[in-house]
N, CA, C and O atoms as a DFTB+ gen file, in Angstrom:
732 C
 N C O
     1  1      94.189      99.682     124.160
     2  2      92.814     100.137     124.105
     3  2      92.319     100.001     122.671
     4  3      92.963     100.487     121.742
     5  1      91.206      99.359     122.492
     6  2      90.612      99.175     121.176
     7  2      89.688     100.355     120.882
     8  3      88.782     100.650     121.661
     9  1      89.924     101.027     119.754
    10  2      89.122     102.207     119.419
    11  2      88.264     101.982     118.181
    12  3      87.993     102.922     117.435
    13  1      87.839     100.750     117.960
    14  2      87.010     100.432     116.813
    15  2      86.713      98.947     116.785
    16  3      86.918      98.251     117.779
    17  1      86.234      98.457     115.657
    18  2      85.809      97.058     115.567
    19  2      86.985      96.077     115.576
    20  3      88.122      96.428     115.262
    21  1      86.669      94.861     115.941
    22  2      87.618      93.753     115.929
    23  2      87.039      92.695     115.002
    24  3      85.947      92.181     115.244
    25  1      87.776      92.368     113.934
    26  2      87.343      91.343     112.997
    27  2      88.282      90.154     113.149
    28  3      89.500      90.326     113.210
    29  1      87.725      88.954     113.211
    30  2      88.535      87.761     113.395
    31  2      88.254      86.797     112.247
    32  3      87.102      86.487     111.946
    33  1      89.327      86.330     111.614
    34  2      89.224      85.331     110.550
    35  2      89.918      84.064     111.039
    36  3      90.352      83.994     112.189
    37  1      90.021      83.083     110.182
    38  2      90.651      81.829     110.575
    39  2      92.073      82.035     111.100
    40  3      92.463      81.427     112.097
    41  1      92.847      82.895     110.429
    42  2      94.259      83.063     110.803
    43  2      94.636      84.463     111.258
    44  3      95.775      84.696     111.662
    45  1      93.688      85.405     111.196
    46  2      94.018      86.818     111.406
    47  2      93.078      87.501     112.388
    48  3      91.944      87.075     112.603
    49  1      93.586      88.565     112.968
    50  2      92.783      89.526     113.725
    51  2      92.971      90.865     113.021
    52  3      94.100      91.280     112.759
    53  1      91.878      91.531     112.719
    54  2      91.923      92.880     112.148
    55  2      91.365      93.824     113.195
    56  3      90.259      93.627     113.699
    57  1      92.136      94.848     113.517
    58  2      91.724      95.837     114.505
    59  2      92.339      97.177     114.160
    60  3      93.299      97.234     113.391
    61  1      91.805      98.262     114.715
    62  2      92.413      99.564     114.445
    63  2      93.880      99.589     114.881
    64  3      94.271      98.868     115.800
    65  1      94.684     100.416     114.224
    66  2      96.100     100.527     114.585
    67  2      96.292     100.915     116.044
    68  3      95.511     101.681     116.609
    69  1      97.346     100.371     116.640
    70  2      97.685     100.674     118.031
    71  2      99.160     101.074     118.101
    72  3      99.935     100.783     117.190
    73  1      99.531     101.731     119.171
    74  2     100.910     102.212     119.333
    75  2     101.918     101.077     119.199
    76  3     102.985     101.268     118.616
    77  1     101.600      99.910     119.725
    78  2     102.553      98.792     119.693
    79  2     102.787      98.239     118.285
    80  3     103.695      97.432     118.086
    81  1     101.992      98.656     117.321
    82  2     102.153      98.199     115.937
    83  2     103.179      99.021     115.156
    84  3     103.624      98.602     114.087
    85  1     103.553     100.177     115.680
    86  2     104.346     101.098     114.878
    87  2     105.698     100.543     114.456
    88  3     106.104     100.769     113.316
    89  1     106.406      99.837     115.306
    90  2     107.738      99.334     114.929
    91  2     107.647      98.458     113.682
    92  3     108.461      98.585     112.768
    93  1     106.659      97.572     113.649
    94  2     106.486      96.700     112.478
    95  2     106.058      97.504     111.260
    96  3     106.481      97.205     110.143
    97  1     105.221      98.525     111.458
    98  2     104.825      99.377     110.346
    99  2     106.037     100.115     109.779
   100  3     106.209     100.183     108.563
   101  1     106.873     100.667     110.655
   102  2     108.072     101.375     110.201
   103  2     108.989     100.423     109.432
   104  3     109.598     100.816     108.437
   105  1     109.088      99.184     109.887
   106  2     109.906      98.195     109.174
   107  2     109.322      97.930     107.789
   108  3     110.065      97.828     106.813
   109  1     108.002      97.819     107.696
   110  2     107.360      97.613     106.396
   111  2     107.632      98.795     105.474
   112  3     107.914      98.606     104.291
   113  1     107.549     100.002     106.004
   114  2     107.765     101.199     105.190
   115  2     109.182     101.268     104.633
   116  3     109.419     101.945     103.633
   117  1     110.108     100.591     105.257
   118  2     111.493     100.569     104.773
   119  2     111.724      99.489     103.717
   120  3     112.792      99.452     103.107
   121  1     110.756      98.617     103.490
   122  2     110.876      97.529     102.515
   123  2     110.591      98.066     101.113
   124  3     109.439      98.319     100.759
   125  1     111.630      98.234     100.335
   126  2     111.488      98.836      99.010
   127  2     110.494      98.075      98.146
   128  3     109.614      98.688      97.542
   129  1     110.614      96.754      98.072
   130  2     109.711      95.975      97.218
   131  2     108.264      96.072      97.690
   132  3     107.355      96.242      96.878
   133  1     108.050      95.964      98.998
   134  2     106.700      96.045      99.548
   135  2     106.054      97.389      99.236
   136  3     104.871      97.453      98.900
   137  1     106.829      98.457      99.348
   138  2     106.288      99.807      99.253
   139  2     106.285     100.378      97.841
   140  3     105.824     101.501      97.639
   141  1     106.786      99.634      96.863
   142  2     106.900     100.142      95.497
   143  2     105.609     100.770      94.990
   144  3     105.638     101.848      94.396
   145  1     104.493     100.118      95.215
   146  2     103.221     100.596      94.666
   147  2     102.317     101.252      95.715
   148  3     101.175     101.600      95.415
   149  1     102.817     101.420      96.929
   150  2     101.982     102.045      97.967
   151  2     102.719     103.220      98.610
   152  3     102.857     103.300      99.831
   153  1     103.184     104.119      97.760
   154  2     103.772     105.357      98.231
   155  2     105.282     105.398      98.273
   156  3     105.866     106.467      98.448
   157  1     105.928     104.251      98.115
   158  2     107.381     104.207      98.123
   159  2     107.957     104.034      99.513
   160  3     107.358     104.449     100.506
   161  1     109.124     103.416      99.573
   162  2     109.801     103.217     100.853
   163  2     110.097     104.568     101.491
   164  3     110.322     105.561     100.799
   165  1     110.092     104.588     102.812
   166  2     110.360     105.844     103.516
   167  2     111.006     105.551     104.859
   168  3     111.009     104.415     105.335
   169  1     111.545     106.584     105.447
   170  2     112.184     106.487     106.746
   171  2     111.181     106.536     107.883
   172  3     109.980     106.726     107.687
   173  1     111.710     106.362     109.053
   174  2     110.905     106.259     110.274
   175  2     110.034     107.492     110.535
   176  3     108.871     107.348     110.911
   177  1     110.569     108.692     110.345
   178  2     109.770     109.888     110.660
   179  2     108.581     110.034     109.714
   180  3     107.492     110.422     110.137
   181  1     108.789     109.726     108.434
   182  2     107.655     109.769     107.503
   183  2     106.674     108.639     107.802
   184  3     105.460     108.827     107.716
   185  1     107.197     107.474     108.150
   186  2     106.322     106.349     108.526
   187  2     105.460     106.737     109.722
   188  3     104.283     106.382     109.778
   189  1     106.039     107.463     110.679
   190  2     105.280     107.898     111.854
   191  2     104.114     108.795     111.448
   192  3     102.999     108.622     111.940
   193  1     104.361     109.745     110.562
   194  2     103.285     110.636     110.118
   195  2     102.195     109.855     109.385
   196  3     101.007     110.114     109.578
   197  1     102.600     108.895     108.541
   198  2     101.619     108.047     107.852
   199  2     100.810     107.245     108.864
   200  3      99.589     107.141     108.751
   201  1     101.491     106.684     109.843
   202  2     100.841     105.861     110.854
   203  2      99.786     106.664     111.616
   204  3      98.677     106.187     111.856
   205  1     100.149     107.874     111.985
   206  2      99.204     108.734     112.696
   207  2      98.020     109.109     111.811
   208  3      96.903     109.256     112.308
   209  1      98.247     109.266     110.513
   210  2      97.156     109.533     109.578
   211  2      96.194     108.351     109.528
   212  3      94.977     108.528     109.589
   213  1      96.746     107.148     109.416
   214  2      95.901     105.946     109.369
   215  2      95.091     105.800     110.652
   216  3      93.889     105.539     110.608
   217  1      95.752     105.970     111.792
   218  2      95.059     105.841     113.076
   219  2      94.050     106.964     113.272
   220  3      92.940     106.728     113.750
   221  1      94.431     108.188     112.903
   222  2      93.536     109.325     113.080
   223  2      92.285     109.258     112.231
   224  3      91.243     109.785     112.620
   225  1      92.373     108.615     111.072
   226  2      91.190     108.494     110.212
   227  2      90.069     107.729     110.905
   228  3      88.894     107.954     110.615
   229  1      90.422     106.823     111.820
   230  2      89.368     106.123     112.578
   231  2      88.511     107.126     113.348
   232  3      87.295     106.959     113.443
   233  1      89.131     108.153     113.890
   234  2      88.394     109.142     114.684
   235  2      87.678     110.164     113.810
   236  3      86.589     110.624     114.154
   237  1      88.284     110.519     112.688
   238  2      87.703     111.546     111.823
   239  2      86.640     110.970     110.895
   240  3      85.563     111.548     110.758
   241  1      86.930     109.831     110.253
   242  2      86.025     109.244     109.260
   243  2      85.133     108.147     109.850
   244  3      84.075     107.845     109.297
   245  1      85.553     107.556     110.960
   246  2      84.816     106.433     111.532
   247  2      85.268     105.094     110.966
   248  3      84.721     104.049     111.318
   249  1      86.258     105.124     110.096
   250  2      86.844     103.902     109.543
   251  2      88.223     104.244     109.013
   252  3      88.544     105.409     108.779
   253  1      89.027     103.222     108.830
   254  2      90.350     103.349     108.228
   255  2      90.891     101.942     108.064
   256  3      90.202     100.966     108.359
   257  1      92.116     101.842     107.595
   258  2      92.705     100.520     107.470
   259  2      92.891      99.897     108.846
   260  3      93.081     100.587     109.848
   261  1      92.831      98.578     108.860
   262  2      93.042      97.803     110.075
   263  2      94.509      97.400     110.183
   264  3      95.195      97.250     109.172
   265  1      94.977      97.230     111.395
   266  2      96.203      96.479     111.618
   267  2      95.826      95.013     111.489
   268  3      94.810      94.574     112.029
   269  1      96.646      94.260     110.772
   270  2      96.392      92.834     110.569
   271  2      97.394      92.071     111.431
   272  3      98.606      92.241     111.297
   273  1      96.875      91.241     112.305
   274  2      97.689      90.504     113.257
   275  2      97.529      89.006     112.982
   276  3      96.412      88.509     112.845
   277  1      98.646      88.302     112.903
   278  2      98.608      86.845     112.744
   279  2      98.207      86.239     114.087
   280  3      98.879      86.449     115.096
   281  1      97.116      85.491     114.090
   282  2      96.607      84.926     115.345
   283  2      97.601      83.976     116.000
   284  3      97.760      84.004     117.220
   285  1      98.266      83.144     115.225
   286  2      99.164      82.126     115.786
   287  2     100.363      82.735     116.505
   288  3     100.791      82.218     117.537
   289  1     100.907      83.825     115.974
   290  2     102.134      84.396     116.531
   291  2     101.939      85.732     117.237
   292  3     102.764      86.130     118.059
   293  1     100.842      86.427     116.916
   294  2     100.642      87.773     117.439
   295  2     101.420      88.826     116.671
   296  3     101.426      89.992     117.063
   297  1     102.082      88.436     115.577
   298  2     102.880      89.378     114.796
   299  2     102.004      90.264     113.922
   300  3     100.938      89.862     113.457
   301  1     102.493      91.488     113.714
   302  2     101.824      92.450     112.838
   303  2     102.159      92.087     111.394
   304  3     103.325      92.103     110.999
   305  1     101.140      91.762     110.615
   306  2     101.284      91.292     109.237
   307  2     101.326      92.449     108.251
   308  3     102.129      92.447     107.318
   309  1     100.459      93.437     108.458
   310  2     100.341      94.545     107.523
   311  2      99.146      95.397     107.882
   312  3      98.627      95.353     108.998
   313  1      98.724      96.180     106.890
   314  2      97.535      97.027     107.098
   315  2      96.674      96.926     105.851
   316  3      97.164      96.937     104.722
   317  1      95.371      96.828     106.094
   318  2      94.430      96.763     104.978
   319  2      93.046      97.143     105.460
   320  3      92.753      97.110     106.655
   321  1      92.200      97.505     104.507
   322  2      90.816      97.813     104.845
   323  2      90.312      99.063     104.177
   324  3      90.894      99.545     103.206
   325  1      89.210      99.592     104.712
   326  2      88.551     100.750     104.096
   327  2      89.388     102.009     104.239
   328  3      89.943     102.293     105.300
   329  1      89.467     102.756     103.145
   330  2      90.337     103.921     103.096
   331  2      89.718     104.951     102.163
   332  3      89.372     104.622     101.028
   333  1      89.572     106.177     102.614
   334  2      89.047     107.237     101.753
   335  2      89.522     108.606     102.229
   336  3      88.764     109.346     102.857
   337  1      90.775     108.943     101.930
   338  2      91.230     110.292     102.262
   339  2      90.467     111.340     101.446
   340  3      89.846     111.023     100.433
   341  1      90.524     112.554     101.892
   342  2      89.882     113.649     101.173
   343  2      90.400     113.699      99.734
   344  3      91.608     113.657      99.501
   345  1      89.487     113.789      98.781
   346  2      89.841     113.883      97.374
   347  2      90.074     112.544      96.682
   348  3      90.350     112.507      95.483
   349  1      89.965     111.445      97.425
   350  2      90.166     110.117      96.829
   351  2      89.063     109.860      95.817
   352  3      87.952     110.360      95.993
   353  1      89.331     109.091      94.756
   354  2      88.323     108.908      93.716
   355  2      87.060     108.195      94.191
   356  3      85.985     108.419      93.636
   357  1      87.171     107.349      95.201
   358  2      86.026     106.622      95.765
   359  2      86.516     105.911      97.018
   360  3      87.723     105.787      97.225
   361  1      85.603     105.448      97.850
   362  2      86.042     104.638      98.984
   363  2      86.772     103.394      98.475
   364  3      86.331     102.749      97.524
   365  1      87.888     103.070      99.120
   366  2      88.746     101.994      98.645
   367  2      88.957     100.932      99.719
   368  3      88.973     101.237     100.911
   369  1      89.118      99.700      99.292
   370  2      89.669      98.659     100.152
   371  2      91.133      98.545      99.745
   372  3      91.462      98.009      98.687
   373  1      91.998      99.058     100.604
   374  2      93.443      99.074     100.347
   375  2      94.088      97.895     101.062
   376  3      93.544      97.374     102.036
   377  1      95.248      97.479     100.573
   378  2      95.946      96.381     101.237
   379  2      97.442      96.472     101.034
   380  3      97.922      96.923      99.994
   381  1      98.167      96.035     102.044
   382  2      99.623      95.954     101.999
   383  2     100.102      95.100     103.154
   384  3      99.714      95.329     104.300
   385  1     100.946      94.109     102.863
   386  2     101.491      93.246     103.914
   387  2     103.016      93.249     103.851
   388  3     103.607      93.467     102.793
   389  1     103.631      93.008     104.979
   390  2     105.089      92.938     105.075
   391  2     105.614      91.803     104.205
   392  3     104.926      90.809     103.972
   393  1     106.843      91.970     103.729
   394  2     107.456      90.989     102.830
   395  2     107.462      89.583     103.417
   396  3     107.233      88.617     102.690
   397  1     107.715      89.447     104.702
   398  2     107.803      88.111     105.306
   399  2     106.462      87.381     105.329
   400  3     106.421      86.172     105.554
   401  1     105.364      88.104     105.100
   402  2     104.038      87.483     105.086
   403  2     103.435      87.398     103.684
   404  3     102.340      86.865     103.506
   405  1     104.147      87.920     102.700
   406  2     103.638      87.890     101.325
   407  2     103.543      86.447     100.829
   408  3     104.369      85.601     101.171
   409  1     102.523      86.188     100.019
   410  2     102.360      84.875      99.411
   411  2     101.716      83.834     100.303
   412  3     101.673      82.660      99.935
   413  1     101.217      84.224     101.458
   414  2     100.583      83.277     102.384
   415  2      99.060      83.359     102.365
   416  3      98.385      82.643     103.104
   417  1      98.520      84.239     101.513
   418  2      97.071      84.388     101.436
   419  2      96.489      85.315     102.489
   420  3      95.269      85.431     102.603
   421  1      97.345      85.979     103.264
   422  2      96.839      86.863     104.311
   423  2      96.148      88.105     103.734
   424  3      95.133      88.549     104.270
   425  1      96.686      88.660     102.659
   426  2      96.049      89.840     102.057
   427  2      94.658      89.485     101.560
   428  3      93.724      90.273     101.707
   429  1      94.514      88.304     100.973
   430  2      93.194      87.864     100.511
   431  2      92.255      87.646     101.695
   432  3      91.145      88.178     101.714
   433  1      92.688      86.880     102.663
   434  2      91.845      86.572     103.825
   435  2      91.400      87.844     104.549
   436  3      90.229      87.993     104.899
   437  1      92.341      88.753     104.766
   438  2      92.002      90.008     105.424
   439  2      91.124      90.898     104.572
   440  3      90.235      91.574     105.091
   441  1      91.361      90.907     103.269
   442  2      90.549      91.734     102.362
   443  2      89.109      91.241     102.289
   444  3      88.186      92.045     102.167
   445  1      88.911      89.941     102.362
   446  2      87.539      89.408     102.396
   447  2      86.809      89.965     103.617
   448  3      85.675      90.431     103.506
   449  1      87.461      89.917     104.782
   450  2      86.841      90.457     105.994
   451  2      86.601      91.962     105.870
   452  3      85.564      92.466     106.302
   453  1      87.562      92.681     105.278
   454  2      87.412      94.130     105.110
   455  2      86.294      94.465     104.133
   456  3      85.546      95.417     104.354
   457  1      86.171      93.695     103.056
   458  2      85.076      93.917     102.095
   459  2      83.726      93.657     102.765
   460  3      82.778      94.416     102.567
   461  1      83.640      92.595     103.549
   462  2      82.405      92.320     104.298
   463  2      82.068      93.507     105.199
   464  3      80.923      93.958     105.237
   465  1      83.064      94.008     105.919
   466  2      82.875      95.141     106.826
   467  2      82.384      96.374     106.055
   468  3      81.450      97.047     106.491
   469  1      83.007      96.664     104.922
   470  2      82.636      97.847     104.135
   471  2      81.221      97.750     103.590
   472  3      80.479      98.732     103.597
   473  1      80.847      96.569     103.120
   474  2      79.521      96.391     102.521
   475  2      78.430      96.303     103.591
   476  3      77.395      96.961     103.482
   477  1      78.661      95.502     104.609
   478  2      77.604      95.249     105.590
   479  2      77.531      96.288     106.709
   480  3      76.438      96.617     107.171
   481  1      78.671      96.807     107.148
   482  2      78.665      97.769     108.252
   483  2      78.687      99.215     107.758
   484  3      77.894     100.045     108.202
   485  1      79.606      99.505     106.834
   486  2      79.706     100.869     106.320
   487  2      78.668     101.166     105.233
   488  3      78.442     102.324     104.883
   489  1      78.043     100.118     104.706
   490  2      76.982     100.234     103.691
   491  2      77.483     100.833     102.385
   492  3      76.753     101.561     101.712
   493  1      78.745     100.526     102.019
   494  2      79.268     100.993     100.749
   495  2      78.550     100.292      99.604
   496  3      78.406      99.070      99.633
   497  1      78.094     101.038      98.594
   498  2      77.421     100.428      97.449
   499  2      78.391      99.790      96.454
   500  3      77.988      99.004      95.596
   501  1      79.685     100.141      96.581
   502  2      80.691      99.622      95.649
   503  2      82.029      99.499      96.375
   504  3      82.350     100.283      97.267
   505  1      82.789      98.503      95.968
   506  2      84.149      98.327      96.467
   507  2      85.113      98.732      95.364
   508  3      84.857      98.473      94.188
   509  1      86.223      99.366      95.737
   510  2      87.189      99.820      94.749
   511  2      88.593      99.608      95.302
   512  3      88.833      99.728      96.503
   513  1      89.515      99.287      94.393
   514  2      90.928      99.181      94.721
   515  2      91.677     100.041      93.700
   516  3      91.485      99.867      92.496
   517  1      92.523     100.961      94.157
   518  2      93.379     101.755      93.272
   519  2      94.663     100.969      93.051
   520  3      95.398     100.702      94.001
   521  1      94.942     100.591      91.788
   522  2      96.079      99.709      91.517
   523  2      96.901     100.237      90.349
   524  3      96.366     100.554      89.286
   525  1      98.201     100.326      90.563
   526  2      99.135     100.705      89.512
   527  2      99.062      99.653      88.396
   528  3      99.036      98.458      88.690
   529  1      99.030     100.069      87.134
   530  2      98.946      99.112      86.026
   531  2     100.095      98.100      85.989
   532  3      99.966      97.054      85.352
   533  1     101.204      98.387      86.653
   534  2     102.337      97.455      86.688
   535  2     102.297      96.507      87.894
   536  3     103.128      95.605      88.001
   537  1     101.351      96.705      88.782
   538  2     101.286      95.896      90.002
   539  2     100.465      94.620      89.756
   540  3      99.281      94.551      90.087
   541  1     101.107      93.647      89.183
   542  2     100.440      92.394      88.785
   543  2      99.893      91.635      89.991
   544  3      98.798      91.076      89.924
   545  1     100.641      91.609      91.090
   546  2     100.179      90.873      92.285
   547  2      98.907      91.490      92.856
   548  3      97.988      90.767      93.241
   549  1      98.846      92.809      92.913
   550  2      97.657      93.479      93.428
   551  2      96.466      93.273      92.486
   552  3      95.335      93.100      92.940
   553  1      96.721      93.294      91.188
   554  2      95.650      93.033      90.223
   555  2      95.104      91.616      90.406
   556  3      93.894      91.402      90.345
   557  1      95.996      90.654      90.630
   558  2      95.561      89.266      90.835
   559  2      94.693      89.153      92.080
   560  3      93.701      88.424      92.081
   561  1      95.060      89.869      93.141
   562  2      94.245      89.851      94.358
   563  2      92.878      90.480      94.094
   564  3      91.854      89.934      94.504
   565  1      92.859      91.621      93.415
   566  2      91.583      92.271      93.098
   567  2      90.700      91.348      92.263
   568  3      89.497      91.259      92.507
   569  1      91.277      90.669      91.294
   570  2      90.507      89.726      90.478
   571  2      89.982      88.572      91.324
   572  3      88.839      88.147      91.154
   573  1      90.805      88.069      92.227
   574  2      90.370      86.979      93.106
   575  2      89.204      87.419      93.987
   576  3      88.339      86.615      94.333
   577  1      89.187      88.700      94.344
   578  2      88.083      89.254      95.119
   579  2      86.848      89.513      94.255
   580  3      85.763      89.759      94.781
   581  1      87.011      89.458      92.928
   582  2      85.889      89.638      92.018
   583  2      85.847      90.980      91.326
   584  3      84.924      91.237      90.554
   585  1      86.811      91.841      91.574
   586  2      86.823      93.174      90.952
   587  2      87.324      93.100      89.513
   588  3      88.085      92.204      89.146
   589  1      86.883      94.052      88.718
   590  2      87.358      94.173      87.340
   591  2      87.912      95.578      87.136
   592  3      87.541      96.517      87.841
   593  1      88.804      95.703      86.161
   594  2      89.439      96.981      85.884
   595  2      88.445      97.906      85.189
   596  3      87.992      97.631      84.078
   597  1      88.114      99.007      85.862
   598  2      87.189     100.004      85.315
   599  2      87.915     101.139      84.609
   600  3      87.278     102.077      84.128
   601  1      89.240     101.065      84.541
   602  2      90.011     102.072      83.824
   603  2      90.741     103.031      84.733
   604  3      90.637     102.945      85.957
   605  1      91.482     103.947      84.131
   606  2      92.307     104.888      84.893
   607  2      91.479     105.805      85.784
   608  3      90.343     106.156      85.464
   609  1      92.077     106.181      86.910
   610  2      91.494     107.173      87.803
   611  2      92.633     108.031      88.325
   612  3      93.803     107.714      88.113
   613  1      92.294     109.108      89.002
   614  2      93.321     110.038      89.509
   615  2      93.247     110.124      91.015
   616  3      92.172     110.125      91.614
   617  1      94.416     110.196      91.604
   618  2      94.523     110.395      93.037
   619  2      94.812     111.871      93.303
   620  3      95.317     112.572      92.426
   621  1      94.493     112.344      94.509
   622  2      94.772     113.744      94.840
   623  2      96.252     113.968      95.169
   624  3      97.020     113.017      95.316
   625  1      96.631     115.232      95.280
   626  2      97.955     115.640      95.714
   627  2      98.260     114.971      97.054
   628  3      97.385     114.978      97.920
   629  1      99.409     114.409      97.276
   630  2     100.637     114.473      96.501
   631  2     100.825     113.285      95.545
   632  3     101.933     113.054      95.062
   633  1      99.767     112.545      95.275
   634  2      99.857     111.349      94.431
   635  2      99.292     111.567      93.032
   636  3      99.045     110.597      92.315
   637  1      99.080     112.820      92.626
   638  2      98.400     113.121      91.369
   639  2      99.118     112.586      90.141
   640  3      98.489     112.394      89.101
   641  1     100.402     112.343      90.234
   642  2     101.122     111.819      89.071
   643  2     101.177     110.286      89.051
   644  3     101.694     109.699      88.100
   645  1     100.659     109.648      90.073
   646  2     100.662     108.182      90.120
   647  2      99.688     107.619      89.089
   648  3      98.562     108.098      88.952
   649  1     100.136     106.608      88.377
   650  2      99.242     105.917      87.433
   651  2      98.484     104.847      88.213
   652  3      99.085     103.939      88.787
   653  1      97.172     104.966      88.227
   654  2      96.353     103.955      88.902
   655  2      95.081     103.691      88.115
   656  3      94.515     104.580      87.480
   657  1      94.658     102.448      88.178
   658  2      93.363     102.053      87.636
   659  2      92.432     101.771      88.804
   660  3      92.867     101.343      89.873
   661  1      91.155     102.016      88.586
   662  2      90.127     101.682      89.579
   663  2      89.609     100.286      89.267
   664  3      89.047     100.049      88.198
   665  1      89.796      99.383      90.185
   666  2      89.255      98.025      90.085
   667  2      88.023      98.000      90.975
   668  3      88.119      98.263      92.173
   669  1      86.866      97.687      90.402
   670  2      85.607      97.858      91.126
   671  2      84.746      96.599      91.119
   672  3      84.903      95.692      90.301
   673  1      83.838      96.602      92.073
   674  2      82.867      95.516      92.247
   675  2      81.702      96.089      93.041
   676  3      81.918      96.712      94.081
   677  1      80.486      95.894      92.581
   678  2      79.329      96.411      93.324
   679  2      79.131      95.610      94.604
   680  3      79.577      94.467      94.709
   681  1      78.467      96.214      95.566
   682  2      78.174      95.519      96.823
   683  2      77.325      94.280      96.567
   684  3      77.539      93.243      97.195
   685  1      76.370      94.376      95.658
   686  2      75.527      93.210      95.347
   687  2      76.350      92.084      94.726
   688  3      76.158      90.913      95.052
   689  1      77.263      92.446      93.832
   690  2      78.132      91.433      93.231
   691  2      79.040      90.824      94.299
   692  3      79.312      89.624      94.264
   693  1      79.512      91.641      95.248
   694  2      80.333      91.122      96.341
   695  2      79.547      90.101      97.166
   696  3      80.044      89.011      97.453
   697  1      78.331      90.457      97.540
   698  2      77.516      89.536      98.340
   699  2      77.321      88.207      97.629
   700  3      77.413      87.149      98.251
   701  1      77.053      88.254      96.337
   702  2      76.854      87.031      95.562
   703  2      78.145      86.217      95.498
   704  3      78.128      84.995      95.642
   705  1      79.252      86.904      95.280
   706  2      80.549      86.222      95.154
   707  2      81.037      85.709      96.515
   708  3      81.650      84.644      96.595
   709  1      80.772      86.447      97.553
   710  2      81.287      86.160      98.888
   711  2      80.894      84.774      99.395
   712  3      81.647      84.156     100.147
   713  1      79.755      84.295      99.002
   714  2      79.237      83.031      99.531
   715  2      80.201      81.875      99.372
   716  3      80.204      80.967     100.203
   717  1      81.018      81.878      98.333
   718  2      81.908      80.758      98.107
   719  2      83.377      81.005      98.410
   720  3      84.202      80.125      98.167
   721  1      83.734      82.184      98.938
   722  2      85.151      82.514      99.098
   723  2      85.803      81.898     100.324
   724  3      86.760      81.135     100.194
   725  1      85.311      82.209     101.490
   726  2      85.881      81.735     102.762
   727  2      84.758      81.421     103.724
   728  3      83.645      81.924     103.568
   729  1      85.039      80.590     104.725
   730  2      84.000      80.323     105.750
   731  2      83.669      81.556     106.554
   732  3      82.823      81.501     107.447
């Protein structure tokens, strides 16, 4: 059952999380390298609570991260999209993909669709990505999307000690930049 929008790109389907996605999500949560900058690797029970939080935000906030599905295989690639838990510094376009899909451009392709959704449907005036200063790959993706480092910001409990910078881009700048990114 689909409980929100369906976004389709050349290689991906973005849709709200579904029960059948959990096994792949739990596997991603166990990937130490993948999870280094997005909360840390965790076991299945903690992954379940996170998964329910992501899915539940669709009902409470009207948006949340999407499950990213590879169109060719039907495999769950990762999760990305609009994210704004209570106390977050600003609405964010978050992204994370499983190790086996890293380096294929899926995070970029999906993030373009998510940024379009946030600007055009959610009417966000600005896009933001919270990025650890040591996360070079995430910074490169944010730069490719057109964001610039606006400096340090703080996350709420239980992430208050995490070092993160806010990488931002106005909605107008996104619209101007978007024209040349993807079909």
